[in-house]
PDB file of C-alpha atoms in Angstrom:
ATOM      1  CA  UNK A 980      -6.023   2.203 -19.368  1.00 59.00           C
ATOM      2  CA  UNK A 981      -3.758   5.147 -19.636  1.00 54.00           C
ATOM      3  CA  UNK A 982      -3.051   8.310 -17.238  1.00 55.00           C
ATOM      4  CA  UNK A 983      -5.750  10.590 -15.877  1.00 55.00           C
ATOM      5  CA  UNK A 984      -7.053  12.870 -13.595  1.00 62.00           C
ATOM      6  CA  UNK A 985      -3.502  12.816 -12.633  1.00 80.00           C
ATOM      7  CA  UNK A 986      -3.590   9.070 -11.387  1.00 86.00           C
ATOM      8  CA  UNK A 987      -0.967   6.652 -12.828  1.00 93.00           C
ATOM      9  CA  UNK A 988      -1.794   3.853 -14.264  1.00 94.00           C
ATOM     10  CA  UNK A 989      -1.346   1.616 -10.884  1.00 95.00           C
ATOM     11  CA  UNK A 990      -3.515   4.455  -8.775  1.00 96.00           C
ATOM     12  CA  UNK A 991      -5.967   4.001 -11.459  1.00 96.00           C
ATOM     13  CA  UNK A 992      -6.579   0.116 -11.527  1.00 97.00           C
ATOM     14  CA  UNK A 993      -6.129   0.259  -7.196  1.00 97.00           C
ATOM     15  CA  UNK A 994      -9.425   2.924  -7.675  1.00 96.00           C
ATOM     16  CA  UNK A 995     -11.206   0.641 -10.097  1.00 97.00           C
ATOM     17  CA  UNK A 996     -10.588  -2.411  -7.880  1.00 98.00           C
ATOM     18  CA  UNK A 997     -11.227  -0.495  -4.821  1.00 97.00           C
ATOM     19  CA  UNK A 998     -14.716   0.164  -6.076  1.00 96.00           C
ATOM     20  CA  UNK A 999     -15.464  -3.447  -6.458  1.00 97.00           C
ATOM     21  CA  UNK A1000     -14.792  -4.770  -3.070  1.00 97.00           C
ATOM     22  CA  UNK A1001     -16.755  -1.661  -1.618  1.00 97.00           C
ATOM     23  CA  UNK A1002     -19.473  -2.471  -3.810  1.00 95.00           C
ATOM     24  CA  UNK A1003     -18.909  -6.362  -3.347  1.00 94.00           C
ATOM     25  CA  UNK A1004     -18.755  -6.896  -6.296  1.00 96.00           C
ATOM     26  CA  UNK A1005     -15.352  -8.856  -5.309  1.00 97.00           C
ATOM     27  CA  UNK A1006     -16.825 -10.642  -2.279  1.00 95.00           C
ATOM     28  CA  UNK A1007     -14.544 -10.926   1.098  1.00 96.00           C
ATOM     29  CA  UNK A1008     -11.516 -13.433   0.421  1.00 95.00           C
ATOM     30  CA  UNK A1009     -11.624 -13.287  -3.361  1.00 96.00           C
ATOM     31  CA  UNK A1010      -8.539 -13.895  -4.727  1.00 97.00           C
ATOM     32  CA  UNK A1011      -6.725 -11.257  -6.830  1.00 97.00           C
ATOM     33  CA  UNK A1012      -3.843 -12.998  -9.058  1.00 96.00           C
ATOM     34  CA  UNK A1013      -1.810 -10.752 -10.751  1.00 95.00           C
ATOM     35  CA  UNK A1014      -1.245 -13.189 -14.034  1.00 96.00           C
ATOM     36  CA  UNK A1015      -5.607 -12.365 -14.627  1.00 97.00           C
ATOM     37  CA  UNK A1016      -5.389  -9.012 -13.719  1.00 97.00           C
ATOM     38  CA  UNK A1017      -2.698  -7.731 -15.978  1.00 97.00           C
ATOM     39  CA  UNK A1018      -4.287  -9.872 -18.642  1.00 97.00           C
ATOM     40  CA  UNK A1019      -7.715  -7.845 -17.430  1.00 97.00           C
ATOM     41  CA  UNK A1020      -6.692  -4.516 -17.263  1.00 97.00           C
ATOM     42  CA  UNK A1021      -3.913  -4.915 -20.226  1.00 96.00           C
ATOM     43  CA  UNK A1022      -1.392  -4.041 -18.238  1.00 96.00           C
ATOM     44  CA  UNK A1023       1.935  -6.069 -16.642  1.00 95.00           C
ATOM     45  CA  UNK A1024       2.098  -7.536 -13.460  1.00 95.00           C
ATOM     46  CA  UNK A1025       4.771  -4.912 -11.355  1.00 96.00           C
ATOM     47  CA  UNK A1026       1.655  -2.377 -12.492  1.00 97.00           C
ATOM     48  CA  UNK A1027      -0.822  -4.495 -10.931  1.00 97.00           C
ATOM     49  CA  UNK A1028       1.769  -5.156  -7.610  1.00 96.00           C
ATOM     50  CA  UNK A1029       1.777  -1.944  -7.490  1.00 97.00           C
ATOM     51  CA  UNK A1030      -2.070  -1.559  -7.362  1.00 98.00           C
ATOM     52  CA  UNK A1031      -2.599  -4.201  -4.882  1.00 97.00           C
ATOM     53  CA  UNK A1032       0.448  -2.773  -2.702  1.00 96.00           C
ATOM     54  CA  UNK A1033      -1.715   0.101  -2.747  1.00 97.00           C
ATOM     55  CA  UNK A1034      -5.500  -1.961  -1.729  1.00 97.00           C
ATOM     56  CA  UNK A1035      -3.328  -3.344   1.188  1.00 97.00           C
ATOM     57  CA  UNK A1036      -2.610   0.589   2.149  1.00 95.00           C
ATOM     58  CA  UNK A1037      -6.272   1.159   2.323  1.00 96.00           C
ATOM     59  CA  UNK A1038      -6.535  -1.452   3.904  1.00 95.00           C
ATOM     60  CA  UNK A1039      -9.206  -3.355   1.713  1.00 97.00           C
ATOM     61  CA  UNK A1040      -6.768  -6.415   0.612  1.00 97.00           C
ATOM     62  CA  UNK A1041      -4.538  -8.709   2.744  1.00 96.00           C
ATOM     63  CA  UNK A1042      -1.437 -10.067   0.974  1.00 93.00           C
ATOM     64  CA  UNK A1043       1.346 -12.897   2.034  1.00 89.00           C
ATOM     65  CA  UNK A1044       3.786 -14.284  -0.037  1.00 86.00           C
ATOM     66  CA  UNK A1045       2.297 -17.891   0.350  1.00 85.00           C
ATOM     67  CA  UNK A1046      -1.058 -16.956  -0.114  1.00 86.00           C
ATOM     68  CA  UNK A1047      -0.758 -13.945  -2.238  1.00 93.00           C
ATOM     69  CA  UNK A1048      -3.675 -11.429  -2.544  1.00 96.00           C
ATOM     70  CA  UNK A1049      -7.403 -11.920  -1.435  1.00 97.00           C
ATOM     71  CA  UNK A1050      -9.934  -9.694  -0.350  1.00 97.00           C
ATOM     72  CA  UNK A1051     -10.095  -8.543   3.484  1.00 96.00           C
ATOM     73  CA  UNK A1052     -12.067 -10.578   5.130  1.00 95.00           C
ATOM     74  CA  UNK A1053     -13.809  -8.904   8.613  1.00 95.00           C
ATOM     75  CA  UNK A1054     -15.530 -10.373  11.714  1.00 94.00           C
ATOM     76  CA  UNK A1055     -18.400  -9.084  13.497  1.00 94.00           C
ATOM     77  CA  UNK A1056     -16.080  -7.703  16.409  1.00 95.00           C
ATOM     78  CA  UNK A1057     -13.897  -5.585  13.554  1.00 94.00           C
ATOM     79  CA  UNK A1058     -17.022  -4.198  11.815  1.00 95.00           C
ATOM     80  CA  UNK A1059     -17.776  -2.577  15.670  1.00 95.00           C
ATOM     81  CA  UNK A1060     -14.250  -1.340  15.527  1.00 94.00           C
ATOM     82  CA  UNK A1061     -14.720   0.113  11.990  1.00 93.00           C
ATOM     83  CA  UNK A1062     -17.837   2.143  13.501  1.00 95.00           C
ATOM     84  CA  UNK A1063     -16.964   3.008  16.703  1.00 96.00           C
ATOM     85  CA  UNK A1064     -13.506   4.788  15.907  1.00 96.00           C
ATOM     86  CA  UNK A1065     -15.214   7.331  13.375  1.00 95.00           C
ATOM     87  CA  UNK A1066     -17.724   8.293  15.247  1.00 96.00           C
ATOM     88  CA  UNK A1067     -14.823   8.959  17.941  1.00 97.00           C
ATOM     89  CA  UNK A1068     -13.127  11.348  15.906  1.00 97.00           C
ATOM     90  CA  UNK A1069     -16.287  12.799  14.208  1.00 97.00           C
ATOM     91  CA  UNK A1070     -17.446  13.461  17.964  1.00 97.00           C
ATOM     92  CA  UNK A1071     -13.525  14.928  18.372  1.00 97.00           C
ATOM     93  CA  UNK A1072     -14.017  17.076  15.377  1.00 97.00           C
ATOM     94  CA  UNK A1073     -17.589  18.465  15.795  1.00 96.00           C
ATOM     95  CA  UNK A1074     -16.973  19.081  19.406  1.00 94.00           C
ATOM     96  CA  UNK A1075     -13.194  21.576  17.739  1.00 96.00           C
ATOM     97  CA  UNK A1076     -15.373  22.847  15.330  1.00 96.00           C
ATOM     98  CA  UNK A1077     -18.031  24.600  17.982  1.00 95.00           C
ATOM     99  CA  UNK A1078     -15.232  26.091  19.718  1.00 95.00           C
ATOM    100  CA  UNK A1079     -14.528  28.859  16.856  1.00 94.00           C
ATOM    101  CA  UNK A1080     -17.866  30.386  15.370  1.00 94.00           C
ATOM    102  CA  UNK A1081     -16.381  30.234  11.806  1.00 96.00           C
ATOM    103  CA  UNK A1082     -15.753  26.667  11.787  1.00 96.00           C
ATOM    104  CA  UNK A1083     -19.542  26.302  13.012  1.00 95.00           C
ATOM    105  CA  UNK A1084     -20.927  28.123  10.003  1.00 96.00           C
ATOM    106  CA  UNK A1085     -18.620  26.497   7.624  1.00 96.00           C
ATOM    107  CA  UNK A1086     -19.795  22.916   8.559  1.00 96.00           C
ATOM    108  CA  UNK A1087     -23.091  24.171   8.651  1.00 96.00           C
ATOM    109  CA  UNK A1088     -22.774  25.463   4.599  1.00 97.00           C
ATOM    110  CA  UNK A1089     -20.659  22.623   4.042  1.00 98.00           C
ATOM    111  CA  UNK A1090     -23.067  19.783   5.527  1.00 98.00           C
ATOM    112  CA  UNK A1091     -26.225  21.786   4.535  1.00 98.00           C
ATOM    113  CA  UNK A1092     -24.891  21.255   0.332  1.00 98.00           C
ATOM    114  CA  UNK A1093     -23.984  17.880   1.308  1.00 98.00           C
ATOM    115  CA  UNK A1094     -27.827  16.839   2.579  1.00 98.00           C
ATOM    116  CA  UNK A1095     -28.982  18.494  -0.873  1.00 97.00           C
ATOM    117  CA  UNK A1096     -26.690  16.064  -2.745  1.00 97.00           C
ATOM    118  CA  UNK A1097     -28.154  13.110  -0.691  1.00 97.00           C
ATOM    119  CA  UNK A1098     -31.590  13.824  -1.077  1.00 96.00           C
ATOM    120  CA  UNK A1099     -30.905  14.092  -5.245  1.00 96.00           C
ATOM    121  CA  UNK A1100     -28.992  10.664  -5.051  1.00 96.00           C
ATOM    122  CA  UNK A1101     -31.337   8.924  -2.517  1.00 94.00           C
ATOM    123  CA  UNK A1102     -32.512   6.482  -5.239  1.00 93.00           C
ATOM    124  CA  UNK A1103     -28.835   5.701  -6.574  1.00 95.00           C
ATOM    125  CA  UNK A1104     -27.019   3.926  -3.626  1.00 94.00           C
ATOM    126  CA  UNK A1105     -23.597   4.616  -5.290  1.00 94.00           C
ATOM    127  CA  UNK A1106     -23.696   8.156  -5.156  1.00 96.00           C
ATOM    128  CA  UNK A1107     -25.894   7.845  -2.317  1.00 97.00           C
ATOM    129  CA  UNK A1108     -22.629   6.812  -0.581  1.00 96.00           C
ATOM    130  CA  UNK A1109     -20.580   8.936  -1.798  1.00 96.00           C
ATOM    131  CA  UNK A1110     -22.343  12.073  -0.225  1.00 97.00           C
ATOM    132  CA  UNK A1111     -22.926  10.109   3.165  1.00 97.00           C
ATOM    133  CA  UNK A1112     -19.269   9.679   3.102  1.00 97.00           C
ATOM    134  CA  UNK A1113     -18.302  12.813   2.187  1.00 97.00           C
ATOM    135  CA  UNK A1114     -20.597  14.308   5.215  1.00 98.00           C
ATOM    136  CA  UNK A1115     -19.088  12.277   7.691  1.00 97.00           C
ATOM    137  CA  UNK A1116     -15.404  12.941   6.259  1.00 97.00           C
ATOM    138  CA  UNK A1117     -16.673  16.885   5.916  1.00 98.00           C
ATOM    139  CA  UNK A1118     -17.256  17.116   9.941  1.00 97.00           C
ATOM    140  CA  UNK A1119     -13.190  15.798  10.608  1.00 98.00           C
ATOM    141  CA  UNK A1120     -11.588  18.372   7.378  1.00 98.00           C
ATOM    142  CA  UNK A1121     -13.301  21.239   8.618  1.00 98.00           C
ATOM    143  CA  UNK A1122     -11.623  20.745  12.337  1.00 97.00           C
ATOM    144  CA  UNK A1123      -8.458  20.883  10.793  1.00 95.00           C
ATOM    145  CA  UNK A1124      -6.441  18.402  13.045  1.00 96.00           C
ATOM    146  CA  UNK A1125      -3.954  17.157  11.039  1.00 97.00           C
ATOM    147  CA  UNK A1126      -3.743  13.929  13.459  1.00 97.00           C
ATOM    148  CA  UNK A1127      -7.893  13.705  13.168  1.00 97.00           C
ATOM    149  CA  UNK A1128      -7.679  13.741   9.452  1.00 97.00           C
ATOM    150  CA  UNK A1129      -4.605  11.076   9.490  1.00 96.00           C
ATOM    151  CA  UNK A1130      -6.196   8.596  11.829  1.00 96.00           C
ATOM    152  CA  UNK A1131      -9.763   8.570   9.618  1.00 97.00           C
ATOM    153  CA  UNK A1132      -8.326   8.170   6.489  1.00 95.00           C
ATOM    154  CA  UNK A1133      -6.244   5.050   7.979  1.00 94.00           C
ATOM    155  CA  UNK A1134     -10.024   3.303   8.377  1.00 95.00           C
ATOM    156  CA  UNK A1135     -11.983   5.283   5.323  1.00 95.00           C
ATOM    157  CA  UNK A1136     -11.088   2.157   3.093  1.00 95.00           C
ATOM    158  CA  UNK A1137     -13.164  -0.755   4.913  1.00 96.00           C
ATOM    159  CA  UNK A1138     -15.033   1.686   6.664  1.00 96.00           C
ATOM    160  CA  UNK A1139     -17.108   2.422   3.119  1.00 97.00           C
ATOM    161  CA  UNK A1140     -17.667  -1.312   2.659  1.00 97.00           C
ATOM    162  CA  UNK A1141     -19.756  -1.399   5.577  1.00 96.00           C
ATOM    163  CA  UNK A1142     -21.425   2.057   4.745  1.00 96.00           C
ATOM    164  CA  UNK A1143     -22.493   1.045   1.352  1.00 96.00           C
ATOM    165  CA  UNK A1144     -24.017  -2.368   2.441  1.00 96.00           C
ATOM    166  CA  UNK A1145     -25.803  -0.649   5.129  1.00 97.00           C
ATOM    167  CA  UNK A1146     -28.175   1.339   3.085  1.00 96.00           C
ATOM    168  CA  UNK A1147     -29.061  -1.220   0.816  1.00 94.00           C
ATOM    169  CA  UNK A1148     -32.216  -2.246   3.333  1.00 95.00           C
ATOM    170  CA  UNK A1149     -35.495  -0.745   2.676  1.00 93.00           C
ATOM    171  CA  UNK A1150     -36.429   2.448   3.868  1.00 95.00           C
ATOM    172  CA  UNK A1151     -32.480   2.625   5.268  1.00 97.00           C
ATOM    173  CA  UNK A1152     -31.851   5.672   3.130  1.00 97.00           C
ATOM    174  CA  UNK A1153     -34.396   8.204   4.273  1.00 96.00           C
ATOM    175  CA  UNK A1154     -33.621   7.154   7.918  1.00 96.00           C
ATOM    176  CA  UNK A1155     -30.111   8.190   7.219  1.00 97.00           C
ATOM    177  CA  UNK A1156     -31.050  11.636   4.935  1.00 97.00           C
ATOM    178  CA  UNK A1157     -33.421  12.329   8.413  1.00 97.00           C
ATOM    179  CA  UNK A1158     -30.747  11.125  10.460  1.00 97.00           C
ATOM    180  CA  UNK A1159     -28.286  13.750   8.929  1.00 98.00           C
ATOM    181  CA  UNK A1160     -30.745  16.797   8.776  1.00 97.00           C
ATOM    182  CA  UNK A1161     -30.984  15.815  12.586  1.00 97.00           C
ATOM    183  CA  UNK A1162     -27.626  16.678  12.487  1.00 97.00           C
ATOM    184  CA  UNK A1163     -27.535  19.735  11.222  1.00 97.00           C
ATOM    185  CA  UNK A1164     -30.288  20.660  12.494  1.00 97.00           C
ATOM    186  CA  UNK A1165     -28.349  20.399  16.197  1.00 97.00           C
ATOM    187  CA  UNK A1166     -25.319  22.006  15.122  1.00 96.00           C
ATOM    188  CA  UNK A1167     -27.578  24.958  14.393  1.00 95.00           C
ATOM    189  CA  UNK A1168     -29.156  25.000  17.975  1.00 95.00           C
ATOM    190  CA  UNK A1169     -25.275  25.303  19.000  1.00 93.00           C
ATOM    191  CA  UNK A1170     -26.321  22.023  20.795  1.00 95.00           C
ATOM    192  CA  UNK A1171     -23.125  20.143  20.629  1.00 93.00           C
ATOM    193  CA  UNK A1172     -24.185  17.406  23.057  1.00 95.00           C
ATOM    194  CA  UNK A1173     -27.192  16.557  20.928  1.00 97.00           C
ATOM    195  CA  UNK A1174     -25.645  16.707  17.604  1.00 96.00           C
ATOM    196  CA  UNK A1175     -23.270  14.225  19.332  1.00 96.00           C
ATOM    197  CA  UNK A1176     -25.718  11.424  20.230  1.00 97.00           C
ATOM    198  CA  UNK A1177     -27.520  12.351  17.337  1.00 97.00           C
ATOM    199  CA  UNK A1178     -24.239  10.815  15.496  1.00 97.00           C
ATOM    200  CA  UNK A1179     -23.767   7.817  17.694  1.00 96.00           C
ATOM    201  CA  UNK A1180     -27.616   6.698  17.059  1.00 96.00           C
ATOM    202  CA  UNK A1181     -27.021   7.027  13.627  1.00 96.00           C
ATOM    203  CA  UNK A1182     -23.779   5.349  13.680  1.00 96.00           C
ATOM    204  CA  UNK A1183     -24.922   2.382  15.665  1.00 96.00           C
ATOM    205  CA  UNK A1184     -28.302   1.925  13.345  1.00 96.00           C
ATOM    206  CA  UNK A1185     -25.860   2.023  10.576  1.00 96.00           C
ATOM    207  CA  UNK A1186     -23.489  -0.944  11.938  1.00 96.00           C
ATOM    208  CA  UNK A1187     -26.640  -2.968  12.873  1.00 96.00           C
ATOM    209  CA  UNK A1188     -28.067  -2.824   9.333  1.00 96.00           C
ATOM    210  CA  UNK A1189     -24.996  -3.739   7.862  1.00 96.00           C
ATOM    211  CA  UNK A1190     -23.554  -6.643  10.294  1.00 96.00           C
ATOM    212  CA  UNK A1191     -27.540  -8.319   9.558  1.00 95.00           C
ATOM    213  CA  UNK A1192     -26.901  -7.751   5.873  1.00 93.00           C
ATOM    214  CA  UNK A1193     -23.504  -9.685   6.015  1.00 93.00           C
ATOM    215  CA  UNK A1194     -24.510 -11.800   9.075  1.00 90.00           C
ATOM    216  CA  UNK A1195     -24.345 -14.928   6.585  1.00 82.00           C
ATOM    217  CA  UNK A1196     -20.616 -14.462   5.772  1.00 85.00           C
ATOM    218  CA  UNK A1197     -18.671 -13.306   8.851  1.00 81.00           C
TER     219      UNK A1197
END
């Protein structure tokens, strides 16, 4: 691997790894050893350290010196957690962003392109994903809260594990692409309140779906 899109070389193996575990494709408590990943990715180990230092940053990796590095593993009572704190701040956010008028319209052009990508990517769950979560992160950048924005991107890292394995049910992707016009469809009204509860129902359909897809493992 070499530089770019002005990642180094660690930032770039943490991104490709990162992908895995969201995707599972590195189940919960796999073990990463350093020796097979520089060996993998061609690289030497204080590279891949460096990578993993990085996972445990996000969040998405626990490592001891004992045990070294495995995948996080989560339990039904953290996967709550993971949903319930987003859609605290999201509800924070929205609620800052229909106090100025110009922060209204700008989620509502923002979220409205958003929906578009969703309904293009609805059969590709990957990018599928990627425009959920970029709606959801949308809501908290637009309220420009420095201390919002800090606290989300803290959980953004397990928080898309869960988010990807929850639309993988059928029919789970056109709820959510209804779900969101819902949405936006409230922040239109000016109806704060309902674009609110809007977000917790979706939220807490979301969580279901994916604690019953994982329900064999945690």
């Amino acid at each position: 691997m070499s530089e770019a899109f002005g990642l180094s070389l660690p930032q770039q193996i943490g991104k490709v790894l990162a992908d895995e575990i969201v995707e599972r494709r590195l189940p919960f408590g796999h073990r990463l050893a350093e020796s097979s990943l520089a060996a993998r990715f061609g690289t030497s180990r204080a590279s891949i350290r460096e990578a993993l230092y990085l996972l445990v940053q996000e969040g998405l990796i626990d490592r001891s010196p004992r045990r070294g590095a495995f995948v996080r593993e989560f339990d039904r009572r953290e996967i709550e957690e993971l949903y319930q704190v987003p859609y605290l701040l999201e509800e924070l956010a929205l609620e800052r962003n229909f106090k100025e008028p110009d922060k209204t319209q700008a989620c509502l052009t923002a979220l409205a392109s958003i929906i578009h990508q969703m309904e293009r990517s609805r059969e590709d769950i990957k990018s599928y994903h990627e425009s959920n979560f970029k709606f959801h992160k949308t809501i908290v950048e637009i309220a420009a809260s420095d201390l919002l924005l800090s606290l989300y991107r803290q959980i953004e890292g397990p928080l898309k594990i869960f988010l990807f394995v929850s639309f993988e049910p059928r029919g789970a992707v056109s709820q959510s692409i209804n779900e969101h016009g819902r949405i936006l469809t409230a922040i239109e009204r000016g109806d704060a309140r309902e674009a609110c509860d809007i977000l917790l129902t979706h939220d807490e359909e979301g969580m279901r779906r994916a604690i019953a897809m994982l329900s064999p493992i945690i």
